[in-house]
mmCIF file of C-alpha atoms in Angstrom:
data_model
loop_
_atom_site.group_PDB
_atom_site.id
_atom_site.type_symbol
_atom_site.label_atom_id
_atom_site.label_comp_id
_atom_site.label_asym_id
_atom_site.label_seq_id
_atom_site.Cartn_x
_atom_site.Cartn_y
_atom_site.Cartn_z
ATOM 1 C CA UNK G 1 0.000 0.000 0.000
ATOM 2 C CA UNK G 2 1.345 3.583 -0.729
ATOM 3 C CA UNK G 3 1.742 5.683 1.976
ATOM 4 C CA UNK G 4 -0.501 8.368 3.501
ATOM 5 C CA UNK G 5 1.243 11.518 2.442
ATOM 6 C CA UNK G 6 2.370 10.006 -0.696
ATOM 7 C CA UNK G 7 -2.055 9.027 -1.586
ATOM 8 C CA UNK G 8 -2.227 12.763 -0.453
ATOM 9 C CA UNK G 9 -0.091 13.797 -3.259
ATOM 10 C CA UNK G 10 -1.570 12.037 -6.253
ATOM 11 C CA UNK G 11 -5.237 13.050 -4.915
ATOM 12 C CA UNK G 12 -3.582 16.811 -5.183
ATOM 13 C CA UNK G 13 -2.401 16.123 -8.377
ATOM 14 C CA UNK G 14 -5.937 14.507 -9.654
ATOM 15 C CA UNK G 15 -7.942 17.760 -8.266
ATOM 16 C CA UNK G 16 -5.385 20.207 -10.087
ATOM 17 C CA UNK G 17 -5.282 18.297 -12.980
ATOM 18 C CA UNK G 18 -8.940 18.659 -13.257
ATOM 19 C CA UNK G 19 -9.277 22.312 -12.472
ATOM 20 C CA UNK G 20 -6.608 22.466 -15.429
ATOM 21 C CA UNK G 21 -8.480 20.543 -17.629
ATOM 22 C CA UNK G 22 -11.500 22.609 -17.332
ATOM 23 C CA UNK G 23 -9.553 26.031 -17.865
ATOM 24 C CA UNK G 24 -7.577 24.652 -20.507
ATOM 25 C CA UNK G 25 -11.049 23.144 -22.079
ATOM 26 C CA UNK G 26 -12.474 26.984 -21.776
ATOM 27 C CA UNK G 27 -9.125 28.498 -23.410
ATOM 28 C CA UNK G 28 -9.726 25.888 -26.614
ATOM 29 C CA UNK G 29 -13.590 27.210 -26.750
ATOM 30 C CA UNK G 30 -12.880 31.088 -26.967
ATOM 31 C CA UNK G 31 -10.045 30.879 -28.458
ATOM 32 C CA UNK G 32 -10.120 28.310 -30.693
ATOM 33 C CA UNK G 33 -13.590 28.399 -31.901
ATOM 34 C CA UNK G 34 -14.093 27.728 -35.631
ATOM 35 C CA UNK G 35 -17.404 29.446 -35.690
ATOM 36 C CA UNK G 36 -16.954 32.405 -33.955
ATOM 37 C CA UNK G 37 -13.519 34.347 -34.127
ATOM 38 C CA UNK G 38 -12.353 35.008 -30.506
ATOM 39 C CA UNK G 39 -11.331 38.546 -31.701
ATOM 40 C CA UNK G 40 -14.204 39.427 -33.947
ATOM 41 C CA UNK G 41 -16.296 38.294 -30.670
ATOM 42 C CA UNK G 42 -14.677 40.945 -28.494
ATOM 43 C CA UNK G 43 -14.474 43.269 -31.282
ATOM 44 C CA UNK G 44 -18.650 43.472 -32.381
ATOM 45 C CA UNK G 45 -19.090 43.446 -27.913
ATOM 46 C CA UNK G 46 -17.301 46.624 -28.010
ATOM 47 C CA UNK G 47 -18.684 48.041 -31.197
ATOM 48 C CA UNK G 48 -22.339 47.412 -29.414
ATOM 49 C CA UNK G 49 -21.312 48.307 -26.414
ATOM 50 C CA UNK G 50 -24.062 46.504 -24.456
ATOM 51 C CA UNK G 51 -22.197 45.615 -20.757
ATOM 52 C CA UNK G 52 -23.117 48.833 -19.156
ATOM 53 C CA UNK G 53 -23.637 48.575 -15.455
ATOM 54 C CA UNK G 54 -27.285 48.127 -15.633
ATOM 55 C CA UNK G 55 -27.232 45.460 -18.147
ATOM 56 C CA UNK G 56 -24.478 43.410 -16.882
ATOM 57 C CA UNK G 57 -25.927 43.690 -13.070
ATOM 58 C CA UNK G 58 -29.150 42.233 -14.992
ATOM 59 C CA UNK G 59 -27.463 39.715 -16.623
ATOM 60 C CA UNK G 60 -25.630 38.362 -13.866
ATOM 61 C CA UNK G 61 -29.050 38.437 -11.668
ATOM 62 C CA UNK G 62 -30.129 36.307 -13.734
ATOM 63 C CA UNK G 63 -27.151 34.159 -13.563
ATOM 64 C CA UNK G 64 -27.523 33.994 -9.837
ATOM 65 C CA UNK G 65 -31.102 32.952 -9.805
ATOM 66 C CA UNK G 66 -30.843 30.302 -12.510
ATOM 67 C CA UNK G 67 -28.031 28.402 -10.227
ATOM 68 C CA UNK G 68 -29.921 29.443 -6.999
ATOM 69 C CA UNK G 69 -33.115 27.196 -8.681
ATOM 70 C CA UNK G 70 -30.364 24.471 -9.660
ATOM 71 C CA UNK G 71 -28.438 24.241 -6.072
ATOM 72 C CA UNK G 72 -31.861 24.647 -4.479
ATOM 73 C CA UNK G 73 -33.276 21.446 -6.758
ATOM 74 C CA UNK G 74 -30.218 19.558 -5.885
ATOM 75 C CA UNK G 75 -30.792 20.105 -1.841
ATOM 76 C CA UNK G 76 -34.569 19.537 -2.757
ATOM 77 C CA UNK G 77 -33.877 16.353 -4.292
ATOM 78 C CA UNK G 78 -31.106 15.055 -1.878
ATOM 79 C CA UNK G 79 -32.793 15.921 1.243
ATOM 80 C CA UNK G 80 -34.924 12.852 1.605
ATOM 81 C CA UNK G 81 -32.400 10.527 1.583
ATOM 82 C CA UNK G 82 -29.420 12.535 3.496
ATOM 83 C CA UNK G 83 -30.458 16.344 5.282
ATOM 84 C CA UNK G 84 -27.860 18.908 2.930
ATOM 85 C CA UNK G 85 -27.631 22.420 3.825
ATOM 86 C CA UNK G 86 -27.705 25.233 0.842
ATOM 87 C CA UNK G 87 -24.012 25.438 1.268
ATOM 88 C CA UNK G 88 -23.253 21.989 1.102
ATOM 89 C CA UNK G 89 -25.616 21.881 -2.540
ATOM 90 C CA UNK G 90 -23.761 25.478 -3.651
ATOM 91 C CA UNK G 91 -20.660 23.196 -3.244
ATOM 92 C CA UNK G 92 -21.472 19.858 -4.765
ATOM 93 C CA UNK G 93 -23.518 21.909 -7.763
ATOM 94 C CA UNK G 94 -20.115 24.423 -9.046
ATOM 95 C CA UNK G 95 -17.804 21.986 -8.102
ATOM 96 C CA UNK G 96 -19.690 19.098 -10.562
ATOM 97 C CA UNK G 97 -19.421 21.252 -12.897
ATOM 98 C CA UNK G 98 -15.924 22.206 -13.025
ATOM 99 C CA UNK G 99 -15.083 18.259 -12.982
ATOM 100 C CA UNK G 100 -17.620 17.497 -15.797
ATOM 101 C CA UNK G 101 -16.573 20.112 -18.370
ATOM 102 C CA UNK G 102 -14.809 17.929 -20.873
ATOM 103 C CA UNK G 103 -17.060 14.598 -20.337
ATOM 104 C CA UNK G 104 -19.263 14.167 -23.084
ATOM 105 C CA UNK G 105 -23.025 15.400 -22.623
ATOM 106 C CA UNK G 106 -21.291 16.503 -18.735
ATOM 107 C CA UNK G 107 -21.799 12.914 -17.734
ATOM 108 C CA UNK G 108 -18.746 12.990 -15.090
ATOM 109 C CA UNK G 109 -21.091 15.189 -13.200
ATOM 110 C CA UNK G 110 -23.069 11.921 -11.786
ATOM 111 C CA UNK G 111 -19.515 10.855 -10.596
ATOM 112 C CA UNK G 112 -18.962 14.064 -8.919
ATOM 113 C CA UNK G 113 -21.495 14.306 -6.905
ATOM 114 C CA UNK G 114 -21.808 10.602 -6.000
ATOM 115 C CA UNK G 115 -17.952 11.235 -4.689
ATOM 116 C CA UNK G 116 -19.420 13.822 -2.288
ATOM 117 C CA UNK G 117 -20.840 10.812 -0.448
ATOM 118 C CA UNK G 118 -20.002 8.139 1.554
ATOM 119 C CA UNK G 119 -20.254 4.552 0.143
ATOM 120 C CA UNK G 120 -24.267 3.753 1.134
ATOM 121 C CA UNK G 121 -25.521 6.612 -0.524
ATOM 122 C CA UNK G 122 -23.680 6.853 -3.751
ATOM 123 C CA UNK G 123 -26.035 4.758 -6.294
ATOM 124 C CA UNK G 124 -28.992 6.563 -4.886
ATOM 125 C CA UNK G 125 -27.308 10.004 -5.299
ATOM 126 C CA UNK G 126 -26.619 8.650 -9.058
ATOM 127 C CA UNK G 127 -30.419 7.937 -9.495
ATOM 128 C CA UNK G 128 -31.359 11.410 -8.119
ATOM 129 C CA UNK G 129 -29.176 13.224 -10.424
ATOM 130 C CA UNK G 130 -30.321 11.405 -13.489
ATOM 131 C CA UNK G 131 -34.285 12.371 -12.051
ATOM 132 C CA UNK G 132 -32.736 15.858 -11.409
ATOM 133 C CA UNK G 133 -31.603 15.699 -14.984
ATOM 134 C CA UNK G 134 -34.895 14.274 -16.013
ATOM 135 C CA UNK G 135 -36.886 16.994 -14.940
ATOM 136 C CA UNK G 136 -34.586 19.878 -16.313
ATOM 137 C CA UNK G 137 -35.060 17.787 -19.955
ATOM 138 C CA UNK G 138 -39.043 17.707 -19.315
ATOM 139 C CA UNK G 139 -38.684 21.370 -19.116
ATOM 140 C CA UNK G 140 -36.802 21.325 -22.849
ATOM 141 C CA UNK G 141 -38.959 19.180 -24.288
ATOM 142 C CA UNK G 142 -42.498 20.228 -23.398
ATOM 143 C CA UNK G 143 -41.403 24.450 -23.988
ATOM 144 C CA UNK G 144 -39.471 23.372 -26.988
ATOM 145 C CA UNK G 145 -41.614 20.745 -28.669
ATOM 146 C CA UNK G 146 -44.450 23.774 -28.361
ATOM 147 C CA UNK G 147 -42.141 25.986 -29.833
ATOM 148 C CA UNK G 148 -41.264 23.840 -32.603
ATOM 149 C CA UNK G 149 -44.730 23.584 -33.571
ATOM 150 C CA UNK G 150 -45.368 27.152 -33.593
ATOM 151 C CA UNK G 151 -42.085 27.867 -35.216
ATOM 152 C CA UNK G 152 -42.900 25.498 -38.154
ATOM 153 C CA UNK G 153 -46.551 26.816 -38.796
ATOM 154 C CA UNK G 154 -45.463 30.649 -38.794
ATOM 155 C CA UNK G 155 -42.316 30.517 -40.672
ATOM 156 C CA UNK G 156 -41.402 28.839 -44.369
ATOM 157 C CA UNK G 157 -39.024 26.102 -43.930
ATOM 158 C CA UNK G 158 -38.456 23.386 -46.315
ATOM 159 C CA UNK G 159 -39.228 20.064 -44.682
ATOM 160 C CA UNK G 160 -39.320 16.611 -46.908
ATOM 161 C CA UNK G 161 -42.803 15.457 -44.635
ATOM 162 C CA UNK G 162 -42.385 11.850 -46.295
ATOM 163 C CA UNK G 163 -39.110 11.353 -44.938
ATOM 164 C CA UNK G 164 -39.472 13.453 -41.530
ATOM 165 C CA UNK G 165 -42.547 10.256 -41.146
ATOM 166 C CA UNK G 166 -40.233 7.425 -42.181
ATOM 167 C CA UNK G 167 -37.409 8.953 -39.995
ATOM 168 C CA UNK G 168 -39.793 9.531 -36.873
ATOM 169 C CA UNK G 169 -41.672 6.032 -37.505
ATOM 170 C CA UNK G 170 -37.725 4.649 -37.872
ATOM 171 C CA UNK G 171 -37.133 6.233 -34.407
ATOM 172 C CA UNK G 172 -39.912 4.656 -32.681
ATOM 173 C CA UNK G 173 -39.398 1.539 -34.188
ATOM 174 C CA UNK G 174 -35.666 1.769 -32.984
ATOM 175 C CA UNK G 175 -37.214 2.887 -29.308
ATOM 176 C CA UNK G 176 -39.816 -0.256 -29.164
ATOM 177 C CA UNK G 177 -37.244 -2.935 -29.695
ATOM 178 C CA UNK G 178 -34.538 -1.410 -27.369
ATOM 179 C CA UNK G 179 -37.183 -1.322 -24.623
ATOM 180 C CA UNK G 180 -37.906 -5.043 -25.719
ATOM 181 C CA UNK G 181 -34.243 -6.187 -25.379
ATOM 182 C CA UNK G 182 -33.639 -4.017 -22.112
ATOM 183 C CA UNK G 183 -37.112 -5.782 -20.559
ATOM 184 C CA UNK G 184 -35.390 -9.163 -21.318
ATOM 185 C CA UNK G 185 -31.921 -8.988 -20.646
ATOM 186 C CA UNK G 186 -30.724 -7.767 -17.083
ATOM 187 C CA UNK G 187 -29.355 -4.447 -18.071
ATOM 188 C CA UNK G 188 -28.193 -2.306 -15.181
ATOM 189 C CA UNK G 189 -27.288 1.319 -14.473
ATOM 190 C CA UNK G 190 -24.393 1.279 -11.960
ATOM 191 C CA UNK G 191 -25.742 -2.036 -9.893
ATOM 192 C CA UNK G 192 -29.471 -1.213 -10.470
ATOM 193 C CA UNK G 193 -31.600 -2.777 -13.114
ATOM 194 C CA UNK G 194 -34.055 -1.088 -15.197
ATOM 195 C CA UNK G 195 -37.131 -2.145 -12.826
ATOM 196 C CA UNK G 196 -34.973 -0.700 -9.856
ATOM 197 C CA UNK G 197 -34.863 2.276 -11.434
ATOM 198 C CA UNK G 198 -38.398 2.950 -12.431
ATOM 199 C CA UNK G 199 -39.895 1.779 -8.914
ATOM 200 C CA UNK G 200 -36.931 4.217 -7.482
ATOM 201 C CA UNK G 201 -38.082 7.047 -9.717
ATOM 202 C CA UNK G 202 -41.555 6.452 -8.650
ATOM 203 C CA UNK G 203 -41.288 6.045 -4.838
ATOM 204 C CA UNK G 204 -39.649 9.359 -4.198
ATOM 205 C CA UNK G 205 -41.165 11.132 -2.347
ATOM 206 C CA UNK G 206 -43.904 13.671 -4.316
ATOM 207 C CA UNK G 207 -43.687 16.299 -2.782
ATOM 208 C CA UNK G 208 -39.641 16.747 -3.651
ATOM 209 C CA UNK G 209 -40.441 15.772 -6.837
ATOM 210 C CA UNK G 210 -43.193 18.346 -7.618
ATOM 211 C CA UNK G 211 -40.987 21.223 -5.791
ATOM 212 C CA UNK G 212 -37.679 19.991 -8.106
ATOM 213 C CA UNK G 213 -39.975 19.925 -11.471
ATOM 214 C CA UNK G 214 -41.245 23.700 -10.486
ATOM 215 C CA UNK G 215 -37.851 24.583 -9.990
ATOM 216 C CA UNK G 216 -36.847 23.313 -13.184
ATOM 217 C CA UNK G 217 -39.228 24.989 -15.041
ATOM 218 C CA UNK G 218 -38.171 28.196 -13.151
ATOM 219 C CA UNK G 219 -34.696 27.611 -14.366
ATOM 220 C CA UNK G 220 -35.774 26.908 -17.758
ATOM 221 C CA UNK G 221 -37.707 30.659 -18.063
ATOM 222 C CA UNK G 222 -35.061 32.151 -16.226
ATOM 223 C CA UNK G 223 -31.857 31.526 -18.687
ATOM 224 C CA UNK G 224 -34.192 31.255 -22.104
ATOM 225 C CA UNK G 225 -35.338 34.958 -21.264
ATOM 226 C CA UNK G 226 -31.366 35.704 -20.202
ATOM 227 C CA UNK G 227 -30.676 34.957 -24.161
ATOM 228 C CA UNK G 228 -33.992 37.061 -25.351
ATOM 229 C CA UNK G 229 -32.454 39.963 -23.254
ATOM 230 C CA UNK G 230 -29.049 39.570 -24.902
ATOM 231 C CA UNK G 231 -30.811 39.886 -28.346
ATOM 232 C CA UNK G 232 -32.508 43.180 -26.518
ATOM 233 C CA UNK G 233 -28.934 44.489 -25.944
ATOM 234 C CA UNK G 234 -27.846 43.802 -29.235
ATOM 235 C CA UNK G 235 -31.033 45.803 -30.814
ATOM 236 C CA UNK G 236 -32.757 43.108 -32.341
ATOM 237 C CA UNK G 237 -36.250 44.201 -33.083
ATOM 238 C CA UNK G 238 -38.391 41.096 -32.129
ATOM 239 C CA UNK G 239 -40.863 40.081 -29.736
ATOM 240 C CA UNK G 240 -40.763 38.420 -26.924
ATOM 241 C CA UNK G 241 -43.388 35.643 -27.854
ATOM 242 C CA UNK G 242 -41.645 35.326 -31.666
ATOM 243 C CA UNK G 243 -38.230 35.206 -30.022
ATOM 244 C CA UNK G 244 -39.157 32.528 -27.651
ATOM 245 C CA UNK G 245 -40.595 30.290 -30.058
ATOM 246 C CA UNK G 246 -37.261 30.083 -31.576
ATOM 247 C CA UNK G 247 -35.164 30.075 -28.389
ATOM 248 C CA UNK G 248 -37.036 27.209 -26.910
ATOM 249 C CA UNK G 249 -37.226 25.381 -30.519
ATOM 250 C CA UNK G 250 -33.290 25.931 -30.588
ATOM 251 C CA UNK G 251 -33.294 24.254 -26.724
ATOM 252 C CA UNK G 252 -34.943 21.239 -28.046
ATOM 253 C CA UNK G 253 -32.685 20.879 -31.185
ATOM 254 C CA UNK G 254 -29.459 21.050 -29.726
ATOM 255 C CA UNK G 255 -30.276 18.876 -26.238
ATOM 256 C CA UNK G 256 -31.637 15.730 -28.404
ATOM 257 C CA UNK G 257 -28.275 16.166 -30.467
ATOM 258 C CA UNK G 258 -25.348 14.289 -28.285
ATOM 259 C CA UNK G 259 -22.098 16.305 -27.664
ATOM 260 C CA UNK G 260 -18.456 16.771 -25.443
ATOM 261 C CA UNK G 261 -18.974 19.626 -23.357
ATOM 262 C CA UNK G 262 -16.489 21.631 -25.511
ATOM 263 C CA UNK G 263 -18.673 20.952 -28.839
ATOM 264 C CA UNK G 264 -21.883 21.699 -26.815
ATOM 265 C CA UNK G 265 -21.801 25.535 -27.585
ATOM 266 C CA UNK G 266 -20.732 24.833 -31.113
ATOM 267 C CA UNK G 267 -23.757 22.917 -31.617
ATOM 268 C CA UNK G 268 -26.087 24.854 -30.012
ATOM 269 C CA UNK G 269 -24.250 27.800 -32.003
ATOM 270 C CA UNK G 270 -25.153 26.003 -35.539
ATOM 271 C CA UNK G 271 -28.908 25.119 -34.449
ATOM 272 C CA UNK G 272 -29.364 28.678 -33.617
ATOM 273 C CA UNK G 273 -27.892 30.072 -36.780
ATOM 274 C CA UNK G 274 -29.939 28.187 -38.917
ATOM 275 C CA UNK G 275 -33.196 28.837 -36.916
ATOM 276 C CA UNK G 276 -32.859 32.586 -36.404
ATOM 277 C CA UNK G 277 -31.714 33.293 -40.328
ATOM 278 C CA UNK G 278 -34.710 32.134 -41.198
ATOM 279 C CA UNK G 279 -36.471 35.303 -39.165
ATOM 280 C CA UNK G 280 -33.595 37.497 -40.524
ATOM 281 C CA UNK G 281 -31.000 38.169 -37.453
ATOM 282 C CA UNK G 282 -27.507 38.588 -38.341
ATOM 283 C CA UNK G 283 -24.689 35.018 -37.610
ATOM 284 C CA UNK G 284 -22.432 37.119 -35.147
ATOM 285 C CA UNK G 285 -25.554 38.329 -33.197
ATOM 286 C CA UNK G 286 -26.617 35.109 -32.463
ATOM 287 C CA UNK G 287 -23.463 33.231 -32.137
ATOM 288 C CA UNK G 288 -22.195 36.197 -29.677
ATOM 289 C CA UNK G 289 -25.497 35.828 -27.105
ATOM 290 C CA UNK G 290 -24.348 32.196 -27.036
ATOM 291 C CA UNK G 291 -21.177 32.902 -25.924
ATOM 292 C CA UNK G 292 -21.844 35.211 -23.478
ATOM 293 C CA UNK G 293 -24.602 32.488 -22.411
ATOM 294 C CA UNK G 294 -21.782 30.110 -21.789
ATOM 295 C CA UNK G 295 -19.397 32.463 -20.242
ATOM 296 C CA UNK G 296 -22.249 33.216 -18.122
ATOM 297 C CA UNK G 297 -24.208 30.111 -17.289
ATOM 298 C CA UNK G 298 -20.863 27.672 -17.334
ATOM 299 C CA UNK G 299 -17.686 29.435 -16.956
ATOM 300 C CA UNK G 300 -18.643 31.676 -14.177
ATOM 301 C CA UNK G 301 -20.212 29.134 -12.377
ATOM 302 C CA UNK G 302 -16.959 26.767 -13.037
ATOM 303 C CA UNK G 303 -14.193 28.955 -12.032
ATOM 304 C CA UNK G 304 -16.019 28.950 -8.092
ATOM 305 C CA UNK G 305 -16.063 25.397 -8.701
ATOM 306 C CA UNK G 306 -13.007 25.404 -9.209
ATOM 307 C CA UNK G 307 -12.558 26.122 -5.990
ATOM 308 C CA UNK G 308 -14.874 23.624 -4.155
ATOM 309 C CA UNK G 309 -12.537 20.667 -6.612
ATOM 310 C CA UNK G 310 -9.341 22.052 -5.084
ATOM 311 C CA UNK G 311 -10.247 21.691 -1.563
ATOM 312 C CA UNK G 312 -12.697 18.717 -1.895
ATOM 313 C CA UNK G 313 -11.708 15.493 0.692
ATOM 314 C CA UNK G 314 -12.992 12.344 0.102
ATOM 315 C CA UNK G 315 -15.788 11.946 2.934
ATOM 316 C CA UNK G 316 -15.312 8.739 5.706
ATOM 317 C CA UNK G 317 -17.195 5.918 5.493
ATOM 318 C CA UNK G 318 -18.588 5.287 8.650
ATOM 319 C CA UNK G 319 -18.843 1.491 9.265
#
């Protein structure tokens, strides 16, 4: 066995190598970013000139309260199994984060929070996130497949119907016979099988869940009308209504469409650009109020993460 100070050392090493890995994946984005020119970006800011002190205080209000609804729906959701105080869920939330920045879709965040926990608890923490993340994708779906479908009837976009059918009835198809194999094989997420899952889902406790699903949805109104300001800032002349039936369409789009953390803007950046050329606002507008989304919503929150992965013990299992 290695010795104390010497496991000390390479768990040092793992926690800076991670904080590292998270700056060095933001670098890459801004400054490497093949759809949006790091200096053009800072450039067209300063040419619009829209951080005064009133907007950015705005914009970082709204910051605060969309991670205030996420680290509150994290204690929300943890609390029946193991009592959490805010500051313990500000902690476990940020410093997620910062450890799941280049995993693809964020997945290394279930790891990081279930390492916040002793032994017992861990594959129930797992199973909370995922119904944490469950309810933030109910959110995207049920906004975004409305928005879809209002985006579609009000503007012209060329759509092959026959092969949008075969493709969906494909998809289904594809959906019914996975479900089939998973009901008769013993598939397992992380110890539990499917069944385990579902009956875990649906014992937790209501009340939790319906508090976490409201606080989802507050998230969810919070950051979509964050980007509708940004377009405000920027002088785009549209509606609030017209501009969120393409923000929440653009939600859906880029969510269903799998992605590393440091693609995840790119892709959402692409969606967008297609969707709002269609209604006639500029690439750089668009691509810009995703950046500053990200800087906002993720690399803010990361770098006090940061923080919480530097100084983060492994907790003692007590048995």
């Amino acid at each position: 066995m290695l010795p104390y100070k010497t496991k000390q050392f390479f768990f040092g090493l793992i926690k800076l190598s991670i904080v590292c890995g998270a700056f060095y994946i933001i670098y890459q984005k801004l400054i490497n970013n093949p759809e949006l020119d790091f200096h053009t970006f800072i450039t067209f800011l300063l040419k619009k000139d829209i951080f005064s002190l009133k907007n950015t205080l705005l914009l970082l209000f709204l910051t605060f309260f969309n991670w205030f609804f996420e680290i509150l729906k994290w204690q929300t959701l943890v609390t029946p199994i193991k009592k959490i105080s805010f500051k313990n869920a500000f902690e476990q939330s940020l410093g997620a984060l910062t450890a799941s920045l280049f995993t693809p879709n964020r997945i290394g965040e279930y790891g990081a929070k279930a390492i916040y926990y002793t032994s017992n608890y861990r594959k129930r923490i797992l199973l909370i996130n995922l119904l944490g993340n469950m309810m933030q994708m109910f959110a995207t779906v049920v906004f975004g497949v409305i928005g879809l479908c209002l985006f579609i009837a009000r503007y012209p976009i060329n759509i092959n119907y026959y092969k949008s059918v075969q493709f969906l009835l494909i998809g289904l198809l594809v959906i019914v016979l996975v479900g089939f194999a998973l009901q008769k094989t013993k598939f397992t997420i992380k110890g539990f099988s499917l069944k385990k899952v579902k009956r875990f889902i649906l014992d937790f406790p209501k009340k939790s869940s319906i508090i976490a699903l409201f606080l989802s949805i507050f998230r969810y109104l919070i950051f979509s009308f964050q980007f509708y300001l940004l377009l405000q800032f920027f002088k785009v002349d549209i509606s609030y209504f017209n501009a969120m039936i393409v923000i929440t369409s653009m939600y859906l789009l880029a969510s269903v469409i799998p992605s590393i953390f440091i693609f995840d803007v790119i892709i959402k950046g692409s969606v967008a650009i297609y969707l709002f050329s269609i209604i006639g606002i500029n690439e750089i507008t668009i691509l810009s109020s995703i950046t500053i989304m990200w800087l906002l919503n993720f690399v803010l929150p990361s770098i006090f993460g940061s923080y919480y992965v530097i100084h983060f013990n492994l907790p003692k299992d007590t048995h």
